[in-house]
Amino acid sequence: MAQDANQKSIESSSIVIIGLGMVGLSFIEKILEYDTSKKYAITAICQESLVAYNRVGLTQYFSHRNVDQQLMKPEKWYQENNVLLLMHQTATKINPALKVIESVSTQDINTSTAAVTTTPYDICIIATGSNALLPSPKVVPGLDLPGVYVYRTIDDLNLIIERSKTAKHAAVVGGGLLGLEAAKATSDLGLKTTIYERNSQVLSRQLDKEGAAMVLREIEKLGIGHSLGNPPVAFMSDSTNGESLHVSKAKLQDGSVVEHDIVVFAIGILPGDKIARESGIECHARGGVLVNDFLETNIRDVYAVGEVACHRSQTYGLVAPGYNMAEVVARNLTRDIHSKGLGKVHQPRLFTSADLSTKLKLLGIHVASFGDYFASSGNTQELLYRDPFGAVYKKYVFTKDGKHLLGGMMVGDTTDYGKLLGMSKSKKSLQIPPSQLILGLKPGQGQGVTDLPDDTQICSCNNVTKGQIRASIRSKGCSSIGEVKTCTKAGLGCGGCLPQVGDIFETELKAMGKVIKQNLCSHFEYSRTELYQVVKVKKLKTFSQVMEHAGKSNRALGCEVCKPAVASIVASLFNDHVLNHAPLQDTNDRFLANIQRGGTYSVVPRVPGGEITPDKLIANVAKEFGLYTKITGGQRIDLFGAKREDLPSIWERLIKAGLESGHAYGKALRTVKSCVGSTWCRYGLQDSVGFAIVIESRYKGLRAPHKIKGGVSGCVRECAEARGKDFGIIATEKGYNLFVCGNGGAQPKHAVLLVADVSEANCIKYLDRFLMFYIATADKLTRTSKWLEKLEGGIEYLKKVILEDYLGICNELEEQMAYLIATYQCEWKVVVEDPKRRQQFRQFVNTDDTQEGIEFVSERGQRRPADWPKEELQLPPSPISPNQDPFDAQDLRKWICVGEVDDFAMDTGRTVKHGHVQIAVFHLPDGSWYATQNMCPHKRAMVLSQGLLGDSVSESGVSKSQPYVSCPLHKKNFGLQDGKCLTPGDENNYKIQTFEVKVDEDGQVLLLLPPTKDLDDILATDKVIIHAQEAQDNFKWQTSIELVQPSSSCATGACGGKELEW
């Protein structure tokens, strides 16, 4: 790590970087890349004890609490690249006469006896960044009280986390980007949070007042308070005997006093230019080291980059301009190296201005601004779009004639950010009316990647151009998006540029004549669409048949990606009961219900059109089985907290009441929402309820690549929100307008018009064709909106296929739909009438005993599972060590019979109970047996036996991993042989206990188990499940486990890291 500064070779020119933040590291990376002759020796002086870490994603630290995960590069990377690190050293002065930098140990910085280290330099780069801005204690008394923090470093975050264990009310001072991030952090820590902003709006540097107001309304929905124009002016504490305690109150500008026992300041930053001022380097009066277009200071061979640099009287608080500065200096310092042998000298690079475009997700709200988004003059014209129901706001700024897009801001829907940013940068005339940009770009519209020049910046975070991305593919042989990201750093910042990176990647591969593979997973060399056709033509009705005819190896298990995909294809073509293929089904489909926290399930009967009669009311069922009851957004009733073993009995009662499966658990038609239409509404033009019932009854049970939602509105007032659905039908005076390919959710999309003023009969005919064409051609887990975006020719091509029979397949599509409708069966009705199928829902194979998988609490008169602790989940005492077997005494183990072979279906898992411990037993297709603890250590849920079994194979079809089980909650994979976690990034975080299994000559299944007491001491269910007290007291134990954010993607398939949404 840290080395003696005098060890460097005297033959090299020395570059010393003061500061090792994100920009400092970026400069080091650029120098290492461009300095091909190894002219420079690099030293970095770092004030903190940690090497460069991700400050842009600082809030993520609250989720994983893992310092190594936050680092941009591990410490060994610096050693491998011969970068000398002087850690926990604060540079105090630059001596340009002697060309040395003086520094002292950070912990001794305020002592008079601190030992001074001198580091010689040839080139000095000041990259000290900035410090958190705080008002003067004279202006705001109480800032020095315990419990008042800033939001800047990992050390700050650790202090906030520690204080949150006893605090209740958080004040976040500052309503900018950093303030909203801090508010999310304190809210996630379980603190009642209020945001204070001295201005009249939040995000004043990114949004106008109207956009900010919409963000504020969404923040309010999260239970976070706010106070605009009325900031705190003093902080106070309760005191005992004159001893100052933690902050407890805040006095606001209007004189009122409010309770706050933790305060987080995020009001801005102040350039860290102290060393420059101490060294006689010119600085701006408001802060920042003055630099020219070459980023040079007034002292020869001393440069400044990042937040500390003041260029043309402006400092930048974003990382992207800092990366651009680092690029300019690194290029100029290596200019002579790249000019050798060329007979000419490369022109020096200049830093002239910075792109302040940003695309972020704050508190779950998508916000973006691009180009000159605050442009206002007599030569500009604004175009606005407001959707208060969908929480979408867009304002785009054009030239007066509407020919050029200058910039814009977006709230709620930022889907087109990448394309619009490219259009504003290109300065080219628009080829479409400005109004089409507001409504959303269609495939092929906007500034496509083929139109952009090579010097166009694609990734503003890391200053990566289109040309660099193309070169990584053509010259460096990058053959995947992941390799392009690693090679160029594009997409490693906020990720907003990844759609454009993907477009460039595909365009380049096509131009090079290479085939772009969209393989389903490592087991198949076919995409989902291709596999659909293979299964259809060859009439393959089982997974083994599909693997034999289309897979790389007929001996492979499959995985959590291909098994559900094949199950969906088979269901869409042949409509067998899904439990005929139980080993392929993920947990929701395997048990015909949605798995919830703690391993319980939800029950959602179908209620077509939202119309329900008194004899279908299900209060008695909910009361009998202790279920939490809620009305869904799709006009249905959701019953939560059902035990797996109770599901058949619950559905038996519901079916007798005339209800049937709502398929809320499957990638299938969910619901068709409706308004009351002409039956009751004075504005209604058609009977929307009646038509919605017809539509939902027709397509119920229809399986697809992803879930399907529909809506029918009785007039253009759109009370059913039909245009936010995969298909939407809106009544007109002449009939109905049919819209397709919309969706709500995190990336909302308005559906587009397929056909206008059609009769009910024609509407159904076109819907039949549309749905079957989507099912046949969409990739796995692709909603209709994304499918249309990728469909060559877009909506116009789709109209030709569906309305004009352009491909000559409409009769076939209609016949296929007719077959699926004719063969529909209520999946639950089949189960409740079949005693053998009902047996599959028993909790334990070897006993009728039952156990709760999580403690339940009472809230608002209903029963719900206890909260997961806000801080990292932890295991009780005596956890299973990742490095040794806790049951060392092998001679005390005994073979215990847990059932017969016929009790354990092949290619799945079942649960047995021994003492108070749950054990998962797996029977693989090759006849092998495995057993593990049933508890997934990630969320301490008793669910592993319900997970999919899988493996991964090489290009030649040879197995390259041990068999594993994929946890049904968050898709963390565990090896069945050694219990190790196989999910990338979590290999050292989790491990499960495994047990030996054998089958005797009588067909009895036996497990080799330690004494019951020893097993109970470590894995007893009532000991390891989540208890309500944990969330209240934040119990501290020995082994920490990562808490994954709900918004993050925690599903990592073993077959290439595919995102799973099953």
mmCIF file with all atom_site columns, C-alpha atoms in Angstrom, residues 952-1036:
data_model
loop_
_atom_site.group_PDB
_atom_site.id
_atom_site.type_symbol
_atom_site.label_atom_id
_atom_site.label_alt_id
_atom_site.label_comp_id
_atom_site.label_asym_id
_atom_site.label_entity_id
_atom_site.label_seq_id
_atom_site.pdbx_PDB_ins_code
_atom_site.Cartn_x
_atom_site.Cartn_y
_atom_site.Cartn_z
_atom_site.occupancy
_atom_site.B_iso_or_equiv
_atom_site.pdbx_formal_charge
_atom_site.auth_seq_id
_atom_site.auth_comp_id
_atom_site.auth_asym_id
_atom_site.auth_atom_id
_atom_site.pdbx_PDB_model_num
ATOM 1  C CA . SER A 1 952  ? -24.472 -23.710 -16.235 1.00 0.00 ? 952  SER A CA 1
ATOM 2  C CA . VAL A 1 953  ? -22.756 -25.136 -19.293 1.00 0.00 ? 953  VAL A CA 1
ATOM 3  C CA . SER A 1 954  ? -19.877 -24.118 -21.543 1.00 0.00 ? 954  SER A CA 1
ATOM 4  C CA . GLU A 1 955  ? -20.093 -23.322 -25.249 1.00 0.00 ? 955  GLU A CA 1
ATOM 5  C CA . SER A 1 956  ? -19.613 -27.033 -25.983 1.00 0.00 ? 956  SER A CA 1
ATOM 6  C CA . GLY A 1 957  ? -22.413 -28.018 -23.622 1.00 0.00 ? 957  GLY A CA 1
ATOM 7  C CA . VAL A 1 958  ? -20.173 -29.359 -20.847 1.00 0.00 ? 958  VAL A CA 1
ATOM 8  C CA . SER A 1 959  ? -21.346 -28.574 -17.320 1.00 0.00 ? 959  SER A CA 1
ATOM 9  C CA . LYS A 1 960  ? -19.119 -25.962 -15.724 1.00 0.00 ? 960  LYS A CA 1
ATOM 10 C CA . SER A 1 961  ? -20.795 -25.554 -12.332 1.00 0.00 ? 961  SER A CA 1
ATOM 11 C CA . GLN A 1 962  ? -22.096 -27.713 -9.554  1.00 0.00 ? 962  GLN A CA 1
ATOM 12 C CA . PRO A 1 963  ? -25.898 -28.024 -9.416  1.00 0.00 ? 963  PRO A CA 1
ATOM 13 C CA . TYR A 1 964  ? -27.446 -25.164 -7.496  1.00 0.00 ? 964  TYR A CA 1
ATOM 14 C CA . VAL A 1 965  ? -30.746 -23.979 -6.103  1.00 0.00 ? 965  VAL A CA 1
ATOM 15 C CA . SER A 1 966  ? -31.931 -20.461 -6.888  1.00 0.00 ? 966  SER A CA 1
ATOM 16 C CA . CYS A 1 967  ? -33.676 -18.748 -3.979  1.00 0.00 ? 967  CYS A CA 1
ATOM 17 C CA . PRO A 1 968  ? -37.205 -17.785 -5.072  1.00 0.00 ? 968  PRO A CA 1
ATOM 18 C CA . LEU A 1 969  ? -37.142 -14.462 -3.242  1.00 0.00 ? 969  LEU A CA 1
ATOM 19 C CA . HIS A 1 970  ? -34.106 -12.705 -4.734  1.00 0.00 ? 970  HIS A CA 1
ATOM 20 C CA . LYS A 1 971  ? -32.492 -15.304 -7.023  1.00 0.00 ? 971  LYS A CA 1
ATOM 21 C CA . LYS A 1 972  ? -29.340 -15.854 -5.022  1.00 0.00 ? 972  LYS A CA 1
ATOM 22 C CA . ASN A 1 973  ? -27.861 -19.187 -6.077  1.00 0.00 ? 973  ASN A CA 1
ATOM 23 C CA . PHE A 1 974  ? -26.352 -21.750 -3.682  1.00 0.00 ? 974  PHE A CA 1
ATOM 24 C CA . GLY A 1 975  ? -24.295 -24.794 -4.638  1.00 0.00 ? 975  GLY A CA 1
ATOM 25 C CA . LEU A 1 976  ? -25.886 -28.074 -3.577  1.00 0.00 ? 976  LEU A CA 1
ATOM 26 C CA . GLN A 1 977  ? -22.522 -29.779 -3.084  1.00 0.00 ? 977  GLN A CA 1
ATOM 27 C CA . ASP A 1 978  ? -20.688 -27.283 -0.878  1.00 0.00 ? 978  ASP A CA 1
ATOM 28 C CA . GLY A 1 979  ? -23.395 -24.735 0.044   1.00 0.00 ? 979  GLY A CA 1
ATOM 29 C CA . LYS A 1 980  ? -21.401 -21.788 -1.282  1.00 0.00 ? 980  LYS A CA 1
ATOM 30 C CA . CYS A 1 981  ? -23.177 -18.774 -2.742  1.00 0.00 ? 981  CYS A CA 1
ATOM 31 C CA . LEU A 1 982  ? -22.559 -18.690 -6.498  1.00 0.00 ? 982  LEU A CA 1
ATOM 32 C CA . THR A 1 983  ? -24.050 -15.254 -7.180  1.00 0.00 ? 983  THR A CA 1
ATOM 33 C CA . PRO A 1 984  ? -21.305 -12.843 -8.358  1.00 0.00 ? 984  PRO A CA 1
ATOM 34 C CA . GLY A 1 985  ? -20.411 -10.383 -5.606  1.00 0.00 ? 985  GLY A CA 1
ATOM 35 C CA . ASP A 1 986  ? -21.914 -12.507 -2.851  1.00 0.00 ? 986  ASP A CA 1
ATOM 36 C CA . GLU A 1 987  ? -19.511 -15.446 -2.872  1.00 0.00 ? 987  GLU A CA 1
ATOM 37 C CA . ASN A 1 988  ? -18.063 -14.469 0.509   1.00 0.00 ? 988  ASN A CA 1
ATOM 38 C CA . ASN A 1 989  ? -21.278 -13.149 2.028   1.00 0.00 ? 989  ASN A CA 1
ATOM 39 C CA . TYR A 1 990  ? -23.426 -16.268 2.340   1.00 0.00 ? 990  TYR A CA 1
ATOM 40 C CA . LYS A 1 991  ? -23.140 -20.016 2.753   1.00 0.00 ? 991  LYS A CA 1
ATOM 41 C CA . ILE A 1 992  ? -25.708 -22.700 3.546   1.00 0.00 ? 992  ILE A CA 1
ATOM 42 C CA . GLN A 1 993  ? -25.304 -25.964 5.436   1.00 0.00 ? 993  GLN A CA 1
ATOM 43 C CA . THR A 1 994  ? -25.455 -29.168 3.395   1.00 0.00 ? 994  THR A CA 1
ATOM 44 C CA . PHE A 1 995  ? -26.205 -32.724 4.499   1.00 0.00 ? 995  PHE A CA 1
ATOM 45 C CA . GLU A 1 996  ? -25.482 -36.145 3.031   1.00 0.00 ? 996  GLU A CA 1
ATOM 46 C CA . VAL A 1 997  ? -28.403 -38.068 1.495   1.00 0.00 ? 997  VAL A CA 1
ATOM 47 C CA . LYS A 1 998  ? -28.794 -41.709 0.585   1.00 0.00 ? 998  LYS A CA 1
ATOM 48 C CA . VAL A 1 999  ? -31.581 -44.031 -0.563  1.00 0.00 ? 999  VAL A CA 1
ATOM 49 C CA . ASP A 1 1000 ? -31.669 -47.546 0.904   1.00 0.00 ? 1000 ASP A CA 1
ATOM 50 C CA . GLU A 1 1001 ? -32.771 -50.750 -0.814  1.00 0.00 ? 1001 GLU A CA 1
ATOM 51 C CA . ASP A 1 1002 ? -36.349 -50.268 0.464   1.00 0.00 ? 1002 ASP A CA 1
ATOM 52 C CA . GLY A 1 1003 ? -36.672 -46.865 -1.228  1.00 0.00 ? 1003 GLY A CA 1
ATOM 53 C CA . GLN A 1 1004 ? -36.322 -44.912 2.004   1.00 0.00 ? 1004 GLN A CA 1
ATOM 54 C CA . VAL A 1 1005 ? -34.659 -41.496 1.836   1.00 0.00 ? 1005 VAL A CA 1
ATOM 55 C CA . LEU A 1 1006 ? -32.212 -40.921 4.683   1.00 0.00 ? 1006 LEU A CA 1
ATOM 56 C CA . LEU A 1 1007 ? -30.250 -37.853 5.808   1.00 0.00 ? 1007 LEU A CA 1
ATOM 57 C CA . LEU A 1 1008 ? -27.018 -37.959 7.813   1.00 0.00 ? 1008 LEU A CA 1
ATOM 58 C CA . LEU A 1 1009 ? -27.811 -35.474 10.596  1.00 0.00 ? 1009 LEU A CA 1
ATOM 59 C CA . PRO A 1 1010 ? -26.101 -34.312 13.804  1.00 0.00 ? 1010 PRO A CA 1
ATOM 60 C CA . PRO A 1 1011 ? -27.891 -34.672 17.145  1.00 0.00 ? 1011 PRO A CA 1
ATOM 61 C CA . THR A 1 1012 ? -31.235 -32.877 17.186  1.00 0.00 ? 1012 THR A CA 1
ATOM 62 C CA . LYS A 1 1013 ? -30.175 -30.469 19.934  1.00 0.00 ? 1013 LYS A CA 1
ATOM 63 C CA . ASP A 1 1014 ? -27.014 -29.454 18.057  1.00 0.00 ? 1014 ASP A CA 1
ATOM 64 C CA . LEU A 1 1015 ? -29.037 -28.858 14.903  1.00 0.00 ? 1015 LEU A CA 1
ATOM 65 C CA . ASP A 1 1016 ? -31.682 -26.871 16.772  1.00 0.00 ? 1016 ASP A CA 1
ATOM 66 C CA . ASP A 1 1017 ? -29.054 -24.708 18.454  1.00 0.00 ? 1017 ASP A CA 1
ATOM 67 C CA . ILE A 1 1018 ? -28.019 -23.349 15.071  1.00 0.00 ? 1018 ILE A CA 1
ATOM 68 C CA . LEU A 1 1019 ? -30.950 -23.703 12.650  1.00 0.00 ? 1019 LEU A CA 1
ATOM 69 C CA . ALA A 1 1020 ? -34.170 -23.943 14.700  1.00 0.00 ? 1020 ALA A CA 1
ATOM 70 C CA . THR A 1 1021 ? -36.871 -22.100 12.767  1.00 0.00 ? 1021 THR A CA 1
ATOM 71 C CA . ASP A 1 1022 ? -38.225 -20.112 15.710  1.00 0.00 ? 1022 ASP A CA 1
ATOM 72 C CA . LYS A 1 1023 ? -34.680 -18.947 16.404  1.00 0.00 ? 1023 LYS A CA 1
ATOM 73 C CA . VAL A 1 1024 ? -33.613 -17.766 12.938  1.00 0.00 ? 1024 VAL A CA 1
ATOM 74 C CA . ILE A 1 1025 ? -36.771 -16.269 11.416  1.00 0.00 ? 1025 ILE A CA 1
ATOM 75 C CA . ILE A 1 1026 ? -37.392 -12.510 11.477  1.00 0.00 ? 1026 ILE A CA 1
ATOM 76 C CA . HIS A 1 1027 ? -38.987 -11.275 14.701  1.00 0.00 ? 1027 HIS A CA 1
ATOM 77 C CA . ALA A 1 1028 ? -40.779 -7.968  15.168  1.00 0.00 ? 1028 ALA A CA 1
ATOM 78 C CA . GLN A 1 1029 ? -38.426 -6.948  17.950  1.00 0.00 ? 1029 GLN A CA 1
ATOM 79 C CA . GLU A 1 1030 ? -35.475 -6.854  15.544  1.00 0.00 ? 1030 GLU A CA 1
ATOM 80 C CA . ALA A 1 1031 ? -36.856 -3.921  13.586  1.00 0.00 ? 1031 ALA A CA 1
ATOM 81 C CA . GLN A 1 1032 ? -37.578 -2.075  16.824  1.00 0.00 ? 1032 GLN A CA 1
ATOM 82 C CA . ASP A 1 1033 ? -34.344 -2.761  18.674  1.00 0.00 ? 1033 ASP A CA 1
ATOM 83 C CA . ASN A 1 1034 ? -31.957 -3.403  15.757  1.00 0.00 ? 1034 ASN A CA 1
ATOM 84 C CA . PHE A 1 1035 ? -30.448 -6.375  17.562  1.00 0.00 ? 1035 PHE A CA 1
ATOM 85 C CA . LYS A 1 1036 ? -26.716 -6.722  16.986  1.00 0.00 ? 1036 LYS A CA 1
#
